[in-house]
Tab-separated table of C-alpha atoms and ligand atoms in Angstrom:
chain	number	residue	atom	x	y	z
D	6	UNK	CA	38.370	-23.693	-25.807
D	7	UNK	CA	42.107	-23.607	-25.395
D	8	UNK	CA	42.427	-19.915	-26.099
D	9	UNK	CA	40.395	-19.279	-22.936
D	10	UNK	CA	42.850	-21.100	-20.684
D	11	UNK	CA	45.171	-18.186	-20.026
D	12	UNK	CA	45.636	-14.455	-20.585
D	13	UNK	CA	47.490	-13.456	-23.769
D	14	UNK	CA	49.948	-11.203	-21.941
D	15	UNK	CA	51.128	-10.576	-18.364
D	16	UNK	CA	48.376	-9.189	-16.152
D	17	UNK	CA	48.844	-5.647	-14.884
D	18	UNK	CA	46.738	-4.536	-11.922
D	19	UNK	CA	45.390	-1.099	-12.711
D	20	UNK	CA	45.172	-0.258	-9.026
D	21	UNK	CA	48.904	-0.929	-8.640
D	22	UNK	CA	49.642	1.233	-11.685
D	23	UNK	CA	47.525	4.015	-10.245
D	24	UNK	CA	49.173	3.768	-6.838
D	25	UNK	CA	52.636	3.890	-8.413
D	26	UNK	CA	51.904	7.585	-8.944
D	27	UNK	CA	52.555	7.702	-12.678
D	28	UNK	CA	51.463	10.910	-14.413
D	29	UNK	CA	51.027	9.470	-17.910
D	30	UNK	CA	49.015	6.340	-18.485
D	31	UNK	CA	50.544	3.505	-20.567
D	32	UNK	CA	49.586	3.309	-24.223
D	33	UNK	CA	47.548	0.139	-23.534
D	34	UNK	CA	44.892	2.230	-21.844
D	35	UNK	CA	44.764	5.113	-24.320
D	36	UNK	CA	41.620	4.805	-26.422
D	37	UNK	CA	41.307	5.978	-30.026
D	38	UNK	CA	40.148	9.610	-30.129
D	39	UNK	CA	36.565	8.777	-31.145
D	40	UNK	CA	36.138	6.437	-28.168
D	41	UNK	CA	37.384	8.853	-25.517
D	42	UNK	CA	34.966	10.621	-23.226
D	43	UNK	CA	34.437	14.059	-24.767
D	44	UNK	CA	34.863	16.991	-22.363
D	45	UNK	CA	31.163	17.819	-22.616
D	46	UNK	CA	30.284	14.347	-21.455
D	47	UNK	CA	32.651	14.585	-18.538
D	48	UNK	CA	30.289	17.222	-17.193
D	49	UNK	CA	26.953	16.427	-15.710
D	50	UNK	CA	23.833	17.398	-17.565
D	51	UNK	CA	20.476	17.805	-15.899
D	52	UNK	CA	18.923	14.637	-17.321
D	53	UNK	CA	18.898	11.443	-15.324
D	54	UNK	CA	17.521	7.936	-15.850
D	55	UNK	CA	14.025	7.405	-14.347
D	56	UNK	CA	13.804	6.853	-10.579
D	57	UNK	CA	11.036	4.511	-9.475
D	58	UNK	CA	9.562	3.984	-6.024
D	59	UNK	CA	8.851	0.247	-5.859
D	60	UNK	CA	6.748	0.624	-2.736
D	61	UNK	CA	4.035	2.141	-4.911
D	62	UNK	CA	3.477	-1.300	-6.417
D	63	UNK	CA	2.127	-2.414	-3.042
D	64	UNK	CA	-0.097	0.629	-2.599
D	65	UNK	CA	-3.853	0.319	-2.014
D	66	UNK	CA	-4.211	3.035	-4.560
D	67	UNK	CA	-4.689	1.179	-7.852
D	68	UNK	CA	-4.006	4.233	-9.971
D	69	UNK	CA	-0.634	4.627	-8.294
D	70	UNK	CA	0.102	0.951	-8.923
D	71	UNK	CA	-0.704	1.211	-12.614
D	72	UNK	CA	1.261	4.427	-12.940
D	73	UNK	CA	4.288	2.757	-11.430
D	74	UNK	CA	4.033	-0.257	-13.725
D	75	UNK	CA	3.751	2.119	-16.623
D	76	UNK	CA	6.801	4.132	-15.529
D	77	UNK	CA	8.828	0.912	-15.425
D	78	UNK	CA	7.483	-0.094	-18.821
D	79	UNK	CA	8.535	3.205	-20.395
D	80	UNK	CA	11.922	3.043	-18.679
D	81	UNK	CA	12.548	-0.434	-20.116
D	82	UNK	CA	11.599	0.737	-23.598
D	83	UNK	CA	13.141	4.187	-23.659
D	84	UNK	CA	16.202	3.824	-21.484
D	85	UNK	CA	16.813	0.156	-20.789
D	86	UNK	CA	17.787	1.570	-17.373
D	87	UNK	CA	16.099	2.878	-14.239
D	88	UNK	CA	16.848	3.341	-10.543
D	89	UNK	CA	14.701	1.789	-7.840
D	90	UNK	CA	14.146	3.054	-4.303
D	91	UNK	CA	12.132	1.417	-1.506
D	92	UNK	CA	13.182	-1.872	-3.054
D	93	UNK	CA	13.212	-3.933	0.129
D	94	UNK	CA	16.959	-4.553	0.372
D	95	UNK	CA	18.415	-3.418	3.684
D	96	UNK	CA	20.310	-0.144	3.344
D	97	UNK	CA	22.659	-1.271	6.066
D	98	UNK	CA	23.495	-4.413	4.105
D	99	UNK	CA	24.139	-2.348	0.964
D	100	UNK	CA	26.523	-0.149	2.896
D	101	UNK	CA	28.319	-3.078	4.481
D	102	UNK	CA	28.656	-4.891	1.170
D	103	UNK	CA	30.220	-1.837	-0.437
D	104	UNK	CA	32.491	-1.351	2.548
D	105	UNK	CA	33.740	-4.929	2.706
D	106	UNK	CA	34.697	-4.804	-1.001
D	107	UNK	CA	36.494	-1.500	-0.517
D	108	UNK	CA	38.467	-3.173	2.234
D	109	UNK	CA	39.213	-6.108	-0.042
D	110	UNK	CA	40.670	-3.852	-2.713
D	111	UNK	CA	42.556	-1.849	-0.088
D	112	UNK	CA	44.628	-4.903	0.828
D	113	UNK	CA	48.193	-5.359	-0.406
D	114	UNK	CA	48.531	-6.745	-3.900
D	115	UNK	CA	49.982	-10.119	-2.895
D	116	UNK	CA	46.900	-10.950	-0.810
D	117	UNK	CA	44.614	-10.237	-3.728
D	118	UNK	CA	46.803	-12.175	-6.157
D	119	UNK	CA	45.780	-15.416	-4.435
D	120	UNK	CA	42.454	-14.970	-6.193
D	121	UNK	CA	43.919	-14.163	-9.625
D	122	UNK	CA	41.491	-15.347	-12.287
D	123	UNK	CA	41.844	-16.953	-15.709
D	124	UNK	CA	39.642	-16.531	-18.771
D	125	UNK	CA	38.332	-20.101	-18.510
D	126	UNK	CA	35.801	-19.181	-15.799
D	127	UNK	CA	36.653	-15.567	-14.971
D	128	UNK	CA	36.078	-16.342	-11.297
D	129	UNK	CA	38.296	-14.331	-8.991
D	130	UNK	CA	40.423	-11.203	-9.196
D	131	UNK	CA	40.793	-9.895	-12.731
D	132	UNK	CA	41.935	-6.908	-14.739
D	133	UNK	CA	40.630	-7.501	-18.245
D	134	UNK	CA	37.682	-8.800	-20.196
D	135	UNK	CA	38.593	-10.581	-23.429
D	136	UNK	CA	41.717	-12.361	-24.593
D	137	UNK	CA	42.706	-10.471	-27.745
D	138	UNK	CA	46.449	-9.969	-27.662
D	139	UNK	CA	47.336	-6.303	-27.891
D	140	UNK	CA	43.789	-5.081	-27.183
D	141	UNK	CA	43.322	-1.661	-25.596
D	142	UNK	CA	42.472	-2.226	-21.958
D	143	UNK	CA	40.066	-0.559	-19.546
D	144	UNK	CA	41.106	1.370	-16.444
D	145	UNK	CA	39.716	-1.053	-13.843
D	146	UNK	CA	40.178	-4.231	-11.837
D	147	UNK	CA	37.342	-6.484	-10.690
D	148	UNK	CA	36.336	-9.514	-8.672
D	149	UNK	CA	33.908	-11.982	-10.231
D	150	UNK	CA	32.058	-14.770	-8.419
D	151	UNK	CA	29.056	-17.081	-8.706
D	152	UNK	CA	26.222	-16.926	-6.208
D	153	UNK	CA	23.711	-19.043	-8.145
D	154	UNK	CA	23.081	-21.776	-9.089
D	155	UNK	CA	24.011	-23.392	-5.780
D	156	UNK	CA	26.178	-25.924	-7.628
D	157	UNK	CA	28.529	-23.121	-8.707
D	158	UNK	CA	28.554	-21.371	-5.334
D	159	UNK	CA	32.033	-21.992	-4.039
D	160	UNK	CA	32.796	-19.867	-1.002
D	161	UNK	CA	36.432	-20.931	-0.993
D	162	UNK	CA	36.831	-18.817	-4.121
D	163	UNK	CA	35.404	-15.759	-2.350
D	164	UNK	CA	37.708	-13.446	-0.356
D	165	UNK	CA	38.583	-14.827	3.080
D	166	UNK	CA	39.592	-11.335	4.191
D	167	UNK	CA	37.958	-9.092	5.296
D	168	UNK	CA	36.572	-11.637	7.677
D	169	UNK	CA	32.985	-10.582	7.143
D	170	UNK	CA	33.262	-10.691	3.357
D	171	UNK	CA	31.866	-14.180	2.666
D	172	UNK	CA	28.946	-13.752	5.010
D	173	UNK	CA	28.097	-10.405	3.481
D	174	UNK	CA	28.293	-11.769	-0.067
D	175	UNK	CA	25.875	-14.550	0.878
D	176	UNK	CA	23.437	-12.137	2.552
D	177	UNK	CA	23.732	-9.658	-0.297
D	178	UNK	CA	23.209	-12.408	-2.875
D	179	UNK	CA	20.089	-13.604	-1.141
D	180	UNK	CA	18.459	-10.178	-0.920
D	181	UNK	CA	19.386	-8.993	-4.392
D	182	UNK	CA	18.207	-12.220	-6.010
D	183	UNK	CA	14.855	-11.750	-4.239
D	184	UNK	CA	14.623	-8.252	-5.651
D	185	UNK	CA	15.429	-9.565	-9.132
D	186	UNK	CA	12.606	-12.093	-8.799
D	187	UNK	CA	10.204	-9.238	-7.978
D	188	UNK	CA	11.405	-7.202	-10.934
D	189	UNK	CA	11.038	-10.226	-13.228
D	190	UNK	CA	7.347	-10.370	-12.289
D	191	UNK	CA	6.923	-6.683	-13.019
D	192	UNK	CA	8.605	-6.958	-16.419
D	193	UNK	CA	6.565	-10.056	-17.237
D	194	UNK	CA	3.271	-8.306	-16.426
D	195	UNK	CA	4.356	-5.259	-18.384
D	196	UNK	CA	5.026	-7.452	-21.408
D	197	UNK	CA	1.423	-8.625	-21.195
D	198	UNK	CA	2.419	-12.071	-19.956
D	199	UNK	CA	1.504	-13.934	-16.784
D	200	UNK	CA	3.595	-12.766	-13.830
D	201	UNK	CA	5.749	-15.925	-13.820
D	202	UNK	CA	6.199	-16.251	-17.549
D	203	UNK	CA	9.527	-14.465	-17.841
D	204	UNK	CA	10.912	-16.280	-14.797
D	205	UNK	CA	9.865	-19.611	-16.286
D	206	UNK	CA	11.555	-18.674	-19.541
D	207	UNK	CA	14.712	-18.185	-17.424
D	208	UNK	CA	14.319	-21.770	-16.231
D	209	UNK	CA	12.502	-21.112	-12.916
D	210	UNK	CA	14.063	-19.662	-9.778
D	211	UNK	CA	16.369	-22.465	-8.659
D	212	UNK	CA	18.615	-22.949	-11.656
D	213	UNK	CA	19.064	-19.338	-12.759
D	214	UNK	CA	22.512	-17.818	-12.661
D	215	UNK	CA	23.459	-14.967	-10.353
D	216	UNK	CA	26.997	-13.628	-10.519
D	217	UNK	CA	28.566	-10.736	-8.721
D	218	UNK	CA	31.114	-8.546	-10.439
D	219	UNK	CA	32.689	-5.998	-8.153
D	220	UNK	CA	34.358	-3.279	-10.170
D	221	UNK	CA	37.205	-1.173	-8.834
D	222	UNK	CA	38.039	1.954	-10.824
D	223	UNK	CA	41.301	3.442	-9.541
D	224	UNK	CA	42.108	7.126	-9.821
D	225	UNK	CA	43.461	7.984	-13.212
D	226	UNK	CA	45.917	10.797	-13.988
D	227	UNK	CA	44.528	11.180	-17.551
D	228	UNK	CA	40.816	10.386	-17.377
D	229	UNK	CA	40.145	12.110	-20.697
D	230	UNK	CA	42.170	9.486	-22.594
D	231	UNK	CA	40.643	6.284	-21.288
D	232	UNK	CA	37.542	4.543	-19.944
D	233	UNK	CA	36.933	2.534	-16.791
D	234	UNK	CA	34.759	0.154	-18.785
D	235	UNK	CA	34.267	0.310	-22.557
D	236	UNK	CA	30.807	0.515	-24.135
D	237	UNK	CA	28.901	-2.750	-23.842
D	238	UNK	CA	25.474	-4.123	-23.152
D	239	UNK	CA	25.238	-6.690	-20.392
D	240	UNK	CA	25.107	-10.169	-21.911
D	241	UNK	CA	22.884	-11.656	-19.179
D	242	UNK	CA	19.253	-11.225	-18.173
D	243	UNK	CA	19.052	-8.261	-15.849
D	244	UNK	CA	21.632	-6.312	-13.841
D	245	UNK	CA	21.269	-4.765	-10.410
D	246	UNK	CA	24.043	-2.254	-9.881
D	247	UNK	CA	24.999	-0.800	-6.546
D	248	UNK	CA	27.011	2.277	-7.486
D	249	UNK	CA	29.558	4.126	-5.381
D	250	UNK	CA	27.915	6.586	-3.029
D	251	UNK	CA	30.581	9.235	-3.452
D	252	UNK	CA	31.399	9.396	-7.122
D	253	UNK	CA	29.500	8.900	-10.367
D	254	UNK	CA	30.968	7.298	-13.467
D	255	UNK	CA	28.332	5.217	-15.210
D	256	UNK	CA	27.120	6.622	-18.523
D	257	UNK	CA	24.165	5.311	-20.474
D	258	UNK	CA	23.694	5.752	-24.199
D	259	UNK	CA	20.686	7.824	-25.200
D	260	UNK	CA	20.657	8.183	-28.974
D	261	UNK	CA	24.058	9.625	-29.801
D	262	UNK	CA	24.722	11.025	-26.345
D	263	UNK	CA	26.165	9.573	-23.167
D	264	UNK	CA	24.094	10.453	-20.113
D	265	UNK	CA	25.879	10.330	-16.765
D	266	UNK	CA	23.764	8.516	-14.182
D	267	UNK	CA	23.332	10.453	-10.957
D	268	UNK	CA	22.871	7.802	-8.290
D	269	UNK	CA	20.072	8.410	-5.801
D	270	UNK	CA	20.991	7.483	-2.195
D	271	UNK	CA	20.180	3.864	-1.332
D	272	UNK	CA	18.938	3.090	-4.825
D	273	UNK	CA	19.865	0.269	-7.145
D	274	UNK	CA	20.377	0.879	-10.827
D	275	UNK	CA	18.500	-1.738	-12.847
D	276	UNK	CA	19.179	-2.527	-16.465
D	277	UNK	CA	17.894	-4.924	-19.067
D	278	UNK	CA	20.476	-7.347	-20.481
D	279	UNK	CA	20.737	-9.030	-23.868
D	280	UNK	CA	18.784	-12.141	-22.782
D	281	UNK	CA	15.713	-10.053	-21.961
D	282	UNK	CA	16.116	-8.209	-25.243
D	283	UNK	CA	15.999	-11.593	-26.999
D	284	UNK	CA	13.135	-13.053	-24.920
D	285	UNK	CA	11.045	-9.888	-25.346
D	286	UNK	CA	11.749	-9.906	-29.084
D	287	UNK	CA	13.319	-6.454	-28.691
D	288	UNK	CA	10.306	-4.831	-26.998
D	289	UNK	CA	12.898	-4.155	-24.307
D	290	UNK	CA	16.435	-3.277	-25.303
D	291	UNK	CA	19.652	-3.871	-23.496
D	292	UNK	CA	21.212	-0.448	-23.693
D	293	UNK	CA	24.876	0.319	-24.162
D	294	UNK	CA	26.703	1.817	-21.227
D	295	UNK	CA	30.257	2.644	-20.224
D	296	UNK	CA	32.188	3.981	-17.247
D	297	UNK	CA	34.360	7.079	-17.067
D	298	UNK	CA	37.075	7.506	-14.461
D	299	UNK	CA	38.449	10.552	-12.708
D	300	UNK	CA	41.680	11.835	-11.290
D	301	UNK	CA	40.506	12.550	-7.755
D	302	UNK	CA	38.490	9.607	-6.508
D	303	UNK	CA	38.518	5.893	-7.043
D	304	UNK	CA	35.159	4.162	-7.414
D	305	UNK	CA	33.644	0.822	-6.407
D	306	UNK	CA	30.484	-0.691	-7.873
D	307	UNK	CA	28.756	-4.038	-7.314
D	308	UNK	CA	27.016	-5.524	-10.360
D	309	UNK	CA	24.725	-8.469	-9.684
D	310	UNK	CA	23.970	-10.242	-12.955
D	311	UNK	CA	20.740	-12.215	-12.984
D	312	UNK	CA	20.883	-14.737	-15.808
D	313	UNK	CA	18.801	-17.545	-17.327
D	314	UNK	CA	19.634	-21.173	-16.594
D	315	UNK	CA	22.766	-21.537	-18.605
D	316	UNK	CA	21.947	-24.547	-20.797
D	317	UNK	CA	18.465	-23.429	-21.798
D	318	UNK	CA	17.790	-22.206	-25.326
D	319	UNK	CA	16.880	-18.527	-25.151
D	320	UNK	CA	14.701	-17.198	-27.945
D	321	UNK	CA	11.813	-14.754	-28.390
D	322	UNK	CA	8.806	-15.748	-26.241
D	323	UNK	CA	6.068	-17.200	-28.485
D	324	UNK	CA	3.414	-14.783	-27.254
D	325	UNK	CA	5.622	-11.885	-28.337
D	326	UNK	CA	6.106	-13.185	-31.856
D	327	UNK	CA	3.406	-12.207	-34.327
D	328	UNK	CA	2.991	-11.978	-38.066
D	329	UNK	CA	3.763	-8.272	-37.876
D	330	UNK	CA	6.641	-8.852	-35.557
D	331	UNK	CA	8.417	-12.069	-36.430
D	332	UNK	CA	11.087	-13.557	-34.202
D	333	UNK	CA	14.144	-11.354	-34.519
D	334	UNK	CA	16.750	-13.638	-32.966
D	335	UNK	CA	18.075	-17.134	-33.322
D	336	UNK	CA	17.993	-19.385	-30.266
D	337	UNK	CA	21.163	-19.742	-28.226
D	338	UNK	CA	22.013	-20.944	-24.719
D	339	UNK	CA	23.495	-18.423	-22.301
D	340	UNK	CA	26.493	-20.731	-21.841
D	341	UNK	CA	27.306	-20.289	-25.488
D	342	UNK	CA	26.308	-16.635	-25.641
D	343	UNK	CA	28.666	-15.460	-22.929
D	344	UNK	CA	31.722	-16.924	-24.642
D	345	UNK	CA	31.651	-13.965	-27.019
D	346	UNK	CA	32.297	-11.224	-24.449
D	347	UNK	CA	34.682	-13.526	-22.601
D	348	UNK	CA	36.740	-13.835	-25.767
D	349	UNK	CA	36.362	-10.444	-27.405
D	350	UNK	CA	35.748	-8.187	-24.434
D	351	UNK	CA	33.232	-5.302	-24.420
D	352	UNK	CA	31.963	-4.657	-27.983
D	353	UNK	CA	28.987	-2.325	-27.726
D	354	UNK	CA	25.872	-4.040	-29.063
D	355	UNK	CA	27.696	-6.135	-31.635
D	356	UNK	CA	26.898	-9.478	-30.074
D	357	UNK	CA	23.139	-9.232	-29.811
D	358	UNK	CA	23.081	-7.746	-33.327
D	359	UNK	CA	24.923	-10.801	-34.600
D	360	UNK	CA	22.122	-13.049	-33.250
D	361	UNK	CA	19.631	-11.499	-35.647
D	362	UNK	CA	18.040	-13.681	-38.291
D	363	UNK	CA	19.375	-12.805	-41.702
T	4	LIG	C1	29.193	-3.842	-15.530
T	4	LIG	C2	28.932	-2.388	-15.549
T	4	LIG	C3	28.940	-0.269	-14.428
T	4	LIG	C4	29.579	0.430	-13.278
T	4	LIG	O1	29.872	-4.290	-14.574
T	4	LIG	O2	28.741	-4.535	-16.463
T	4	LIG	O3	28.384	-1.917	-16.520
T	4	LIG	O4	29.144	1.535	-12.976
T	4	LIG	N1	29.289	-1.644	-14.487
T	4	LIG	O5	30.512	-0.101	-12.689
T	5	LIG	NI1	27.491	-3.450	-17.721
């Protein structure tokens, strides 16, 4: 995989571009007209993705429990996205995690450059996804790191400054992974499987992958011409997104429209990734989403990707394959699967479509 050893052109930090005070963005960031956020979609509509109170799953009231399971089931089928509140993760920790990453990005460029990443592992400080020379780029920088499996957890690759950063990443990783395990049970039950079935299909709890991608979307003088993150579905299993508390930006595809997610305080945004689409034989869909930027505020988000053990073949779960609904996808390991987005960058739903049996 030689082409994944280095970036095809010099890396430009979008944050540095933004801070240079330019009034026109470089051509590299200007999307074709059909891909730009339309003015209508820059406005908020009144619809929002479902918000689910996870505490209701522990209620003594069985009806409430069933209703909650059913709300999650519909959300997975109709939106591929939902928000969860009363999820058990400390609000203080969420705040501190967001804050420490803001401080990281607030540091001078040369301090961040020590963590500059390459496309071979993507670990570290990055500014693009994909290695196509001449590709249109997104208006964002990011930091990518592994929390699980333990063999890939390498704290020396995590920011040393702010001083509390590594400790917070570890604490945040632990709590969010626990929440993902809970959600895996819920999804498994909702699919009509035993509560551990989906987790086992991921390879258990010890060898799963958990990666953190912290996105930084700088202010943009021409937000109508570009995107912070192009349309994509998440390649992994499930994503837990901690959005910025002050500014929205995430848009989810609903039919032919883009719906702007309005984050609820202290909630996580949960979405189904391609691996759960495959395992569920498309009962659940990984839904396309994108990020818009704005000229007034920058934005930070923390995406925790919960992925299957990377060398396991992922294919539709036997119990979900029937005569009427044959297996839709060919088996592939996640190790192999993720090479696509790492090479080509965000491509809507093209990758999971290409897995379909012909
Ligand atoms: C992602 C992603 C959305 C956001 O990192 O895959 O979709 O709001 N992020 O930053
Ligand atoms: Ni995403």
